[in-house]
Amino acid sequence: MSWGLANLQHAMREPGCPICRLQREAEKRYLDNLLWENVNDPATREQWAAGLGFCARHAWQLQRLEAQRYGDGLGNALLYEDLLQRVILALEALAQEAVGDPPLLHQRLARSFKRSFLPHANASDPLPGLQGRQRCRVCRLGEDTAQAYGEWLIEGLGEADVRASYEASDGLCLPHLRMALGRARVRAPEVFGWLAGDAARRLQRLLGDLREYIRKHDWNYRDETMRPEERQAWIRAVAFFTGEVENDDSVDDRSG
Ligand SMILES: [Zn+2]
Ligand SMILES: [Zn+2]
């Protein structure tokens, strides 16, 4: 069994979408390594500057990670020291715009910053330097990870034992289901049909549980007890449509 499929089999035994889980793990590993040894690594810093930091989700994840793990914020401080210098220079250049000749702005910026210090110094940006020229590095890494596991899953679902593991799992969230179906359609039509059918059957069960959840809110049925699957149906619906977030800031009520 391939390394990727082995990881998938393991993730399928855990709650939630297995690809979300592996994606979050890869993102977390990147952030761990960043704080542990890569804050001063030039290539990592280049990625950080190119995105003008990370997206809100990953930036706050990094902040919490350092606070919780090290009780400190030196890594974050060094990273933001870098960004602050860049944004200050960009704003100072914009502040000069009113007194200078606007077309000269980019030339002046180019002179000010050796080795493309500005994250977004291209002529089409009306406010250069105030947004990243690349998407969040951690998001991109997570998406690449998800795509790789999508391939392993499609390959694995040709085998009966992997199908059995998948059926026993919580299944894919909608974003990852779309990704997997898109990849399987041409290359593995049999897996494509099976995966779509399996998802429809799962959602029928979820719909049934959700309807029971709604019905038992009615005063007339207040004495009927809710099964755990019904009590969690509304949260499972959120998870299906959006995917899983990292556990440290989600209200995960699905265990009980
Ligand atoms: Zn997912
Ligand atoms: Zn991100």
mmCIF file of C-alpha atoms and ligand atoms in Angstrom:
data_model
loop_
_atom_site.group_PDB
_atom_site.id
_atom_site.type_symbol
_atom_site.label_atom_id
_atom_site.label_comp_id
_atom_site.label_asym_id
_atom_site.label_seq_id
_atom_site.Cartn_x
_atom_site.Cartn_y
_atom_site.Cartn_z
ATOM 1 C CA MET A 1 0.000 0.000 0.000
ATOM 2 C CA SER A 2 1.306 3.457 -0.885
ATOM 3 C CA TRP A 3 2.286 5.925 1.783
ATOM 4 C CA GLY A 4 -0.548 8.230 0.774
ATOM 5 C CA LEU A 5 -3.183 5.526 0.871
ATOM 6 C CA ALA A 6 -1.942 4.367 4.284
ATOM 7 C CA ASN A 7 -2.413 7.915 5.628
ATOM 8 C CA LEU A 8 -5.871 8.020 4.071
ATOM 9 C CA GLN A 9 -6.863 4.702 5.647
ATOM 10 C CA HIS A 10 -5.788 6.096 8.988
ATOM 11 C CA ALA A 11 -7.696 9.368 8.488
ATOM 12 C CA MET A 12 -10.837 7.463 7.466
ATOM 13 C CA ARG A 13 -10.947 5.924 10.945
ATOM 14 C CA GLU A 14 -11.100 9.412 12.503
ATOM 15 C CA PRO A 15 -14.153 11.704 12.590
ATOM 16 C CA GLY A 16 -14.852 14.150 9.755
ATOM 17 C CA CYS A 17 -13.770 14.392 6.114
ATOM 18 C CA PRO A 18 -10.494 12.429 5.784
ATOM 19 C CA ILE A 19 -9.013 14.814 3.205
ATOM 20 C CA CYS A 20 -9.826 17.854 5.377
ATOM 21 C CA ARG A 21 -8.044 16.120 8.249
ATOM 22 C CA LEU A 22 -4.904 15.422 6.182
ATOM 23 C CA GLN A 23 -4.986 18.916 4.709
ATOM 24 C CA ARG A 24 -5.215 20.518 8.161
ATOM 25 C CA GLU A 25 -2.394 18.302 9.393
ATOM 26 C CA ALA A 26 -0.146 19.427 6.528
ATOM 27 C CA GLU A 27 -0.995 23.086 7.201
ATOM 28 C CA LYS A 28 -0.331 22.646 10.917
ATOM 29 C CA ARG A 29 2.998 20.946 10.172
ATOM 30 C CA TYR A 30 4.040 23.891 7.987
ATOM 31 C CA LEU A 31 3.203 26.360 10.766
ATOM 32 C CA ASP A 32 4.968 24.188 13.380
ATOM 33 C CA ASN A 33 8.121 24.057 11.259
ATOM 34 C CA LEU A 34 7.902 27.762 10.558
ATOM 35 C CA LEU A 35 8.005 28.564 14.264
ATOM 36 C CA TRP A 36 10.447 25.815 15.149
ATOM 37 C CA GLU A 37 13.225 26.555 12.685
ATOM 38 C CA ASN A 38 12.176 28.480 9.593
ATOM 39 C CA VAL A 39 11.381 32.000 10.772
ATOM 40 C CA ASN A 40 14.750 33.178 9.455
ATOM 41 C CA ASP A 41 14.901 30.891 6.417
ATOM 42 C CA PRO A 42 15.164 33.177 3.323
ATOM 43 C CA ALA A 43 12.865 31.081 1.100
ATOM 44 C CA THR A 44 10.193 30.918 3.804
ATOM 45 C CA ARG A 45 10.490 34.642 4.430
ATOM 46 C CA GLU A 46 10.122 35.299 0.713
ATOM 47 C CA GLN A 47 6.826 33.343 0.695
ATOM 48 C CA TRP A 48 5.680 35.226 3.782
ATOM 49 C CA ALA A 49 6.448 38.597 2.185
ATOM 50 C CA ALA A 50 4.930 37.607 -1.170
ATOM 51 C CA GLY A 51 1.603 36.949 0.532
ATOM 52 C CA LEU A 52 2.025 39.971 2.818
ATOM 53 C CA GLY A 53 1.590 37.393 5.581
ATOM 54 C CA PHE A 54 -1.061 34.683 5.588
ATOM 55 C CA CYS A 55 -4.856 34.709 5.254
ATOM 56 C CA ALA A 56 -6.813 35.527 8.424
ATOM 57 C CA ARG A 57 -7.412 31.878 9.345
ATOM 58 C CA HIS A 58 -3.763 30.856 9.093
ATOM 59 C CA ALA A 59 -2.387 34.076 10.578
ATOM 60 C CA TRP A 60 -4.467 33.626 13.721
ATOM 61 C CA GLN A 61 -3.644 29.925 13.790
ATOM 62 C CA LEU A 62 0.050 30.834 13.792
ATOM 63 C CA GLN A 63 -0.535 33.405 16.526
ATOM 64 C CA ARG A 64 -2.361 30.885 18.755
ATOM 65 C CA LEU A 65 0.174 28.177 18.005
ATOM 66 C CA GLU A 66 3.093 30.252 19.232
ATOM 67 C CA ALA A 67 1.203 31.558 22.262
ATOM 68 C CA GLN A 68 0.075 28.072 23.276
ATOM 69 C CA ARG A 69 3.243 26.164 22.479
ATOM 70 C CA TYR A 70 5.918 28.624 23.570
ATOM 71 C CA GLY A 71 4.009 31.077 25.744
ATOM 72 C CA ASP A 72 5.751 33.716 23.667
ATOM 73 C CA GLY A 73 5.520 35.590 20.370
ATOM 74 C CA LEU A 74 9.084 36.130 19.147
ATOM 75 C CA GLY A 75 8.577 34.222 15.878
ATOM 76 C CA ASN A 76 5.442 36.187 15.027
ATOM 77 C CA ALA A 77 7.154 39.417 16.100
ATOM 78 C CA LEU A 78 10.059 38.836 13.671
ATOM 79 C CA LEU A 79 7.692 37.976 10.832
ATOM 80 C CA TYR A 80 5.542 41.061 11.351
ATOM 81 C CA GLU A 81 8.561 43.325 11.827
ATOM 82 C CA ASP A 82 9.384 42.492 8.218
ATOM 83 C CA LEU A 83 5.830 43.175 6.966
ATOM 84 C CA LEU A 84 5.474 46.413 8.901
ATOM 85 C CA GLN A 85 8.606 47.845 7.293
ATOM 86 C CA ARG A 86 7.245 47.000 3.855
ATOM 87 C CA VAL A 87 3.810 48.496 4.491
ATOM 88 C CA ILE A 88 5.265 51.659 6.057
ATOM 89 C CA LEU A 89 7.437 52.246 2.983
ATOM 90 C CA ALA A 90 4.454 51.671 0.715
ATOM 91 C CA LEU A 91 2.298 54.095 2.707
ATOM 92 C CA GLU A 92 5.040 56.726 2.783
ATOM 93 C CA ALA A 93 5.287 56.471 -0.970
ATOM 94 C CA LEU A 94 1.505 56.872 -1.268
ATOM 95 C CA ALA A 95 1.607 59.856 1.103
ATOM 96 C CA GLN A 96 4.057 61.488 -1.324
ATOM 97 C CA GLU A 97 1.711 60.861 -4.225
ATOM 98 C CA ALA A 98 -0.349 63.987 -3.506
ATOM 99 C CA VAL A 99 2.699 66.237 -3.669
ATOM 100 C CA GLY A 100 4.512 64.347 -6.412
ATOM 101 C CA ASP A 101 3.722 63.339 -9.946
ATOM 102 C CA PRO A 102 1.616 60.147 -9.725
ATOM 103 C CA PRO A 103 3.257 58.384 -12.712
ATOM 104 C CA LEU A 104 6.575 58.701 -10.926
ATOM 105 C CA LEU A 105 5.317 56.758 -7.952
ATOM 106 C CA HIS A 106 6.314 53.356 -9.200
ATOM 107 C CA GLN A 107 9.720 54.576 -10.323
ATOM 108 C CA ARG A 108 10.282 56.038 -6.912
ATOM 109 C CA LEU A 109 9.166 52.813 -5.264
ATOM 110 C CA ALA A 110 11.462 50.796 -7.491
ATOM 111 C CA ARG A 111 14.368 53.023 -6.464
ATOM 112 C CA SER A 112 13.460 52.738 -2.797
ATOM 113 C CA PHE A 113 13.333 48.975 -2.685
ATOM 114 C CA LYS A 114 16.300 46.944 -3.695
ATOM 115 C CA ARG A 115 15.479 43.333 -4.661
ATOM 116 C CA SER A 116 11.720 43.917 -5.026
ATOM 117 C CA PHE A 117 11.150 44.629 -1.366
ATOM 118 C CA LEU A 118 7.565 45.583 -2.089
ATOM 119 C CA PRO A 119 5.204 42.627 -2.132
ATOM 120 C CA HIS A 120 3.075 44.084 -4.880
ATOM 121 C CA ALA A 121 4.950 46.665 -6.899
ATOM 122 C CA ASN A 122 3.297 46.223 -10.239
ATOM 123 C CA ALA A 123 2.023 49.105 -12.296
ATOM 124 C CA SER A 124 -1.586 47.875 -12.466
ATOM 125 C CA ASP A 125 -2.078 48.072 -8.699
ATOM 126 C CA PRO A 126 -3.469 51.497 -7.757
ATOM 127 C CA LEU A 127 -2.335 50.985 -4.160
ATOM 128 C CA PRO A 128 1.016 49.200 -4.493
ATOM 129 C CA GLY A 129 2.406 47.415 -1.471
ATOM 130 C CA LEU A 130 -0.841 47.070 0.469
ATOM 131 C CA GLN A 131 -1.730 43.550 -0.544
ATOM 132 C CA GLY A 132 0.159 40.333 -1.245
ATOM 133 C CA ARG A 133 1.041 39.407 -4.805
ATOM 134 C CA GLN A 134 0.461 35.737 -3.942
ATOM 135 C CA ARG A 135 -2.267 33.903 -2.054
ATOM 136 C CA CYS A 136 -1.550 32.648 1.454
ATOM 137 C CA ARG A 137 1.293 30.119 1.324
ATOM 138 C CA VAL A 138 -0.400 27.800 3.834
ATOM 139 C CA CYS A 139 -3.669 27.747 1.867
ATOM 140 C CA ARG A 140 -1.793 26.837 -1.306
ATOM 141 C CA LEU A 141 0.141 24.096 0.456
ATOM 142 C CA GLY A 142 -3.080 22.722 1.946
ATOM 143 C CA GLU A 143 -4.784 22.661 -1.458
ATOM 144 C CA ASP A 144 -1.835 20.829 -3.031
ATOM 145 C CA THR A 145 -2.002 18.290 -0.214
ATOM 146 C CA ALA A 146 -5.735 17.792 -0.725
ATOM 147 C CA GLN A 147 -5.238 17.263 -4.469
ATOM 148 C CA ALA A 148 -2.570 14.635 -3.861
ATOM 149 C CA TYR A 149 -4.808 12.741 -1.423
ATOM 150 C CA GLY A 150 -7.690 13.054 -3.857
ATOM 151 C CA GLU A 151 -5.576 11.125 -6.385
ATOM 152 C CA TRP A 152 -4.670 8.444 -3.841
ATOM 153 C CA LEU A 153 -8.304 8.098 -2.820
ATOM 154 C CA ILE A 154 -9.543 7.636 -6.388
ATOM 155 C CA GLU A 155 -6.874 5.030 -6.996
ATOM 156 C CA GLY A 156 -7.672 3.307 -3.689
ATOM 157 C CA LEU A 157 -11.431 3.209 -4.277
ATOM 158 C CA GLY A 158 -10.836 0.693 -7.032
ATOM 159 C CA GLU A 159 -10.115 -1.807 -4.209
ATOM 160 C CA ALA A 160 -12.849 -3.446 -2.139
ATOM 161 C CA ASP A 161 -11.101 -2.996 1.230
ATOM 162 C CA VAL A 162 -10.554 0.730 0.670
ATOM 163 C CA ARG A 163 -14.209 1.105 -0.316
ATOM 164 C CA ALA A 164 -15.219 -0.637 2.902
ATOM 165 C CA SER A 165 -13.022 1.754 4.941
ATOM 166 C CA TYR A 166 -14.457 4.713 3.071
ATOM 167 C CA GLU A 167 -18.048 3.561 3.625
ATOM 168 C CA ALA A 168 -17.369 3.270 7.356
ATOM 169 C CA SER A 169 -15.837 6.776 7.442
ATOM 170 C CA ASP A 170 -17.672 10.108 7.637
ATOM 171 C CA GLY A 171 -17.050 10.572 3.878
ATOM 172 C CA LEU A 172 -15.807 13.626 2.004
ATOM 173 C CA CYS A 173 -17.044 17.168 2.532
ATOM 174 C CA LEU A 174 -18.639 18.840 -0.508
ATOM 175 C CA PRO A 175 -15.518 20.792 -1.607
ATOM 176 C CA HIS A 176 -13.402 17.613 -1.538
ATOM 177 C CA LEU A 177 -16.171 15.506 -3.050
ATOM 178 C CA ARG A 178 -16.289 17.925 -5.988
ATOM 179 C CA MET A 179 -12.528 17.734 -6.352
ATOM 180 C CA ALA A 180 -12.506 13.917 -6.258
ATOM 181 C CA LEU A 181 -15.448 13.568 -8.670
ATOM 182 C CA GLY A 182 -13.829 16.016 -11.074
ATOM 183 C CA ARG A 183 -10.646 13.955 -11.105
ATOM 184 C CA ALA A 184 -12.361 10.547 -11.292
ATOM 185 C CA ARG A 185 -14.854 11.328 -14.056
ATOM 186 C CA VAL A 186 -12.614 10.645 -17.032
ATOM 187 C CA ARG A 187 -9.888 8.535 -15.485
ATOM 188 C CA ALA A 188 -11.956 6.177 -13.310
ATOM 189 C CA PRO A 189 -15.619 6.266 -14.399
ATOM 190 C CA GLU A 190 -16.508 3.271 -12.256
ATOM 191 C CA VAL A 191 -15.118 4.941 -9.114
ATOM 192 C CA PHE A 192 -16.843 8.173 -10.170
ATOM 193 C CA GLY A 193 -20.259 6.478 -10.262
ATOM 194 C CA TRP A 194 -19.667 4.634 -7.012
ATOM 195 C CA LEU A 195 -18.496 7.766 -5.172
ATOM 196 C CA ALA A 196 -21.450 9.865 -6.364
ATOM 197 C CA GLY A 197 -23.913 7.111 -5.380
ATOM 198 C CA ASP A 198 -22.294 6.671 -1.970
ATOM 199 C CA ALA A 199 -22.477 10.443 -1.345
ATOM 200 C CA ALA A 200 -26.178 10.532 -2.310
ATOM 201 C CA ARG A 201 -26.942 7.658 0.119
ATOM 202 C CA ARG A 202 -25.038 9.375 2.944
ATOM 203 C CA LEU A 203 -26.872 12.634 2.350
ATOM 204 C CA GLN A 204 -30.236 10.841 2.334
ATOM 205 C CA ARG A 205 -29.416 9.546 5.823
ATOM 206 C CA LEU A 206 -28.275 13.000 6.915
ATOM 207 C CA LEU A 207 -31.458 14.536 5.522
ATOM 208 C CA GLY A 208 -33.530 11.986 7.447
ATOM 209 C CA ASP A 209 -31.691 12.792 10.692
ATOM 210 C CA LEU A 210 -32.019 16.520 10.064
ATOM 211 C CA ARG A 211 -35.767 16.192 9.482
ATOM 212 C CA GLU A 212 -36.151 14.218 12.698
ATOM 213 C CA TYR A 213 -34.177 16.944 14.480
ATOM 214 C CA ILE A 214 -36.591 19.543 13.113
ATOM 215 C CA ARG A 215 -39.707 17.453 13.818
ATOM 216 C CA LYS A 216 -38.700 16.769 17.443
ATOM 217 C CA HIS A 217 -38.492 20.504 18.074
ATOM 218 C CA ASP A 218 -42.263 20.537 17.681
ATOM 219 C CA TRP A 219 -44.052 20.836 21.034
ATOM 220 C CA ASN A 220 -46.260 17.874 20.157
ATOM 221 C CA TYR A 221 -43.269 15.555 19.883
ATOM 222 C CA ARG A 222 -41.261 17.002 22.778
ATOM 223 C CA ASP A 223 -41.278 13.707 24.700
ATOM 224 C CA GLU A 224 -39.534 11.784 21.939
ATOM 225 C CA THR A 225 -35.826 11.535 22.652
ATOM 226 C CA MET A 226 -33.329 12.442 19.965
ATOM 227 C CA ARG A 227 -30.765 9.946 18.797
ATOM 228 C CA PRO A 228 -27.153 11.227 18.856
ATOM 229 C CA GLU A 229 -27.024 11.278 15.019
ATOM 230 C CA GLU A 230 -30.131 13.469 14.996
ATOM 231 C CA ARG A 231 -28.804 15.819 17.673
ATOM 232 C CA GLN A 232 -25.649 16.355 15.594
ATOM 233 C CA ALA A 233 -27.316 16.462 12.179
ATOM 234 C CA TRP A 234 -27.253 20.267 11.882
ATOM 235 C CA ILE A 235 -23.534 20.369 12.719
ATOM 236 C CA ARG A 236 -22.831 17.533 10.274
ATOM 237 C CA ALA A 237 -24.625 19.587 7.611
ATOM 238 C CA VAL A 238 -22.331 22.580 8.235
ATOM 239 C CA ALA A 239 -19.295 20.269 8.051
ATOM 240 C CA PHE A 240 -20.486 18.688 4.807
ATOM 241 C CA PHE A 241 -21.004 21.981 3.006
ATOM 242 C CA THR A 242 -17.884 23.759 4.186
ATOM 243 C CA GLY A 243 -15.361 21.103 5.256
ATOM 244 C CA GLU A 244 -13.646 20.809 8.591
ATOM 245 C CA VAL A 245 -11.636 23.506 10.320
ATOM 246 C CA GLU A 246 -8.813 22.844 12.759
ATOM 247 C CA ASN A 247 -10.156 21.577 16.063
ATOM 248 C CA ASP A 248 -8.711 24.240 18.321
ATOM 249 C CA ASP A 249 -11.269 26.877 17.391
ATOM 250 C CA SER A 250 -14.229 24.853 16.223
ATOM 251 C CA VAL A 251 -17.224 24.025 18.336
ATOM 252 C CA ASP A 252 -16.984 20.305 17.823
ATOM 253 C CA ASP A 253 -20.076 18.763 19.266
ATOM 254 C CA ARG A 254 -20.019 15.568 17.281
ATOM 255 C CA SER A 255 -18.383 13.321 19.846
ATOM 256 C CA GLY A 256 -21.352 13.103 22.221
HETATM 257 ZN ZN ZN B 1 -12.950 17.894 3.200
HETATM 258 ZN ZN ZN B 2 -4.389 30.546 4.431
#
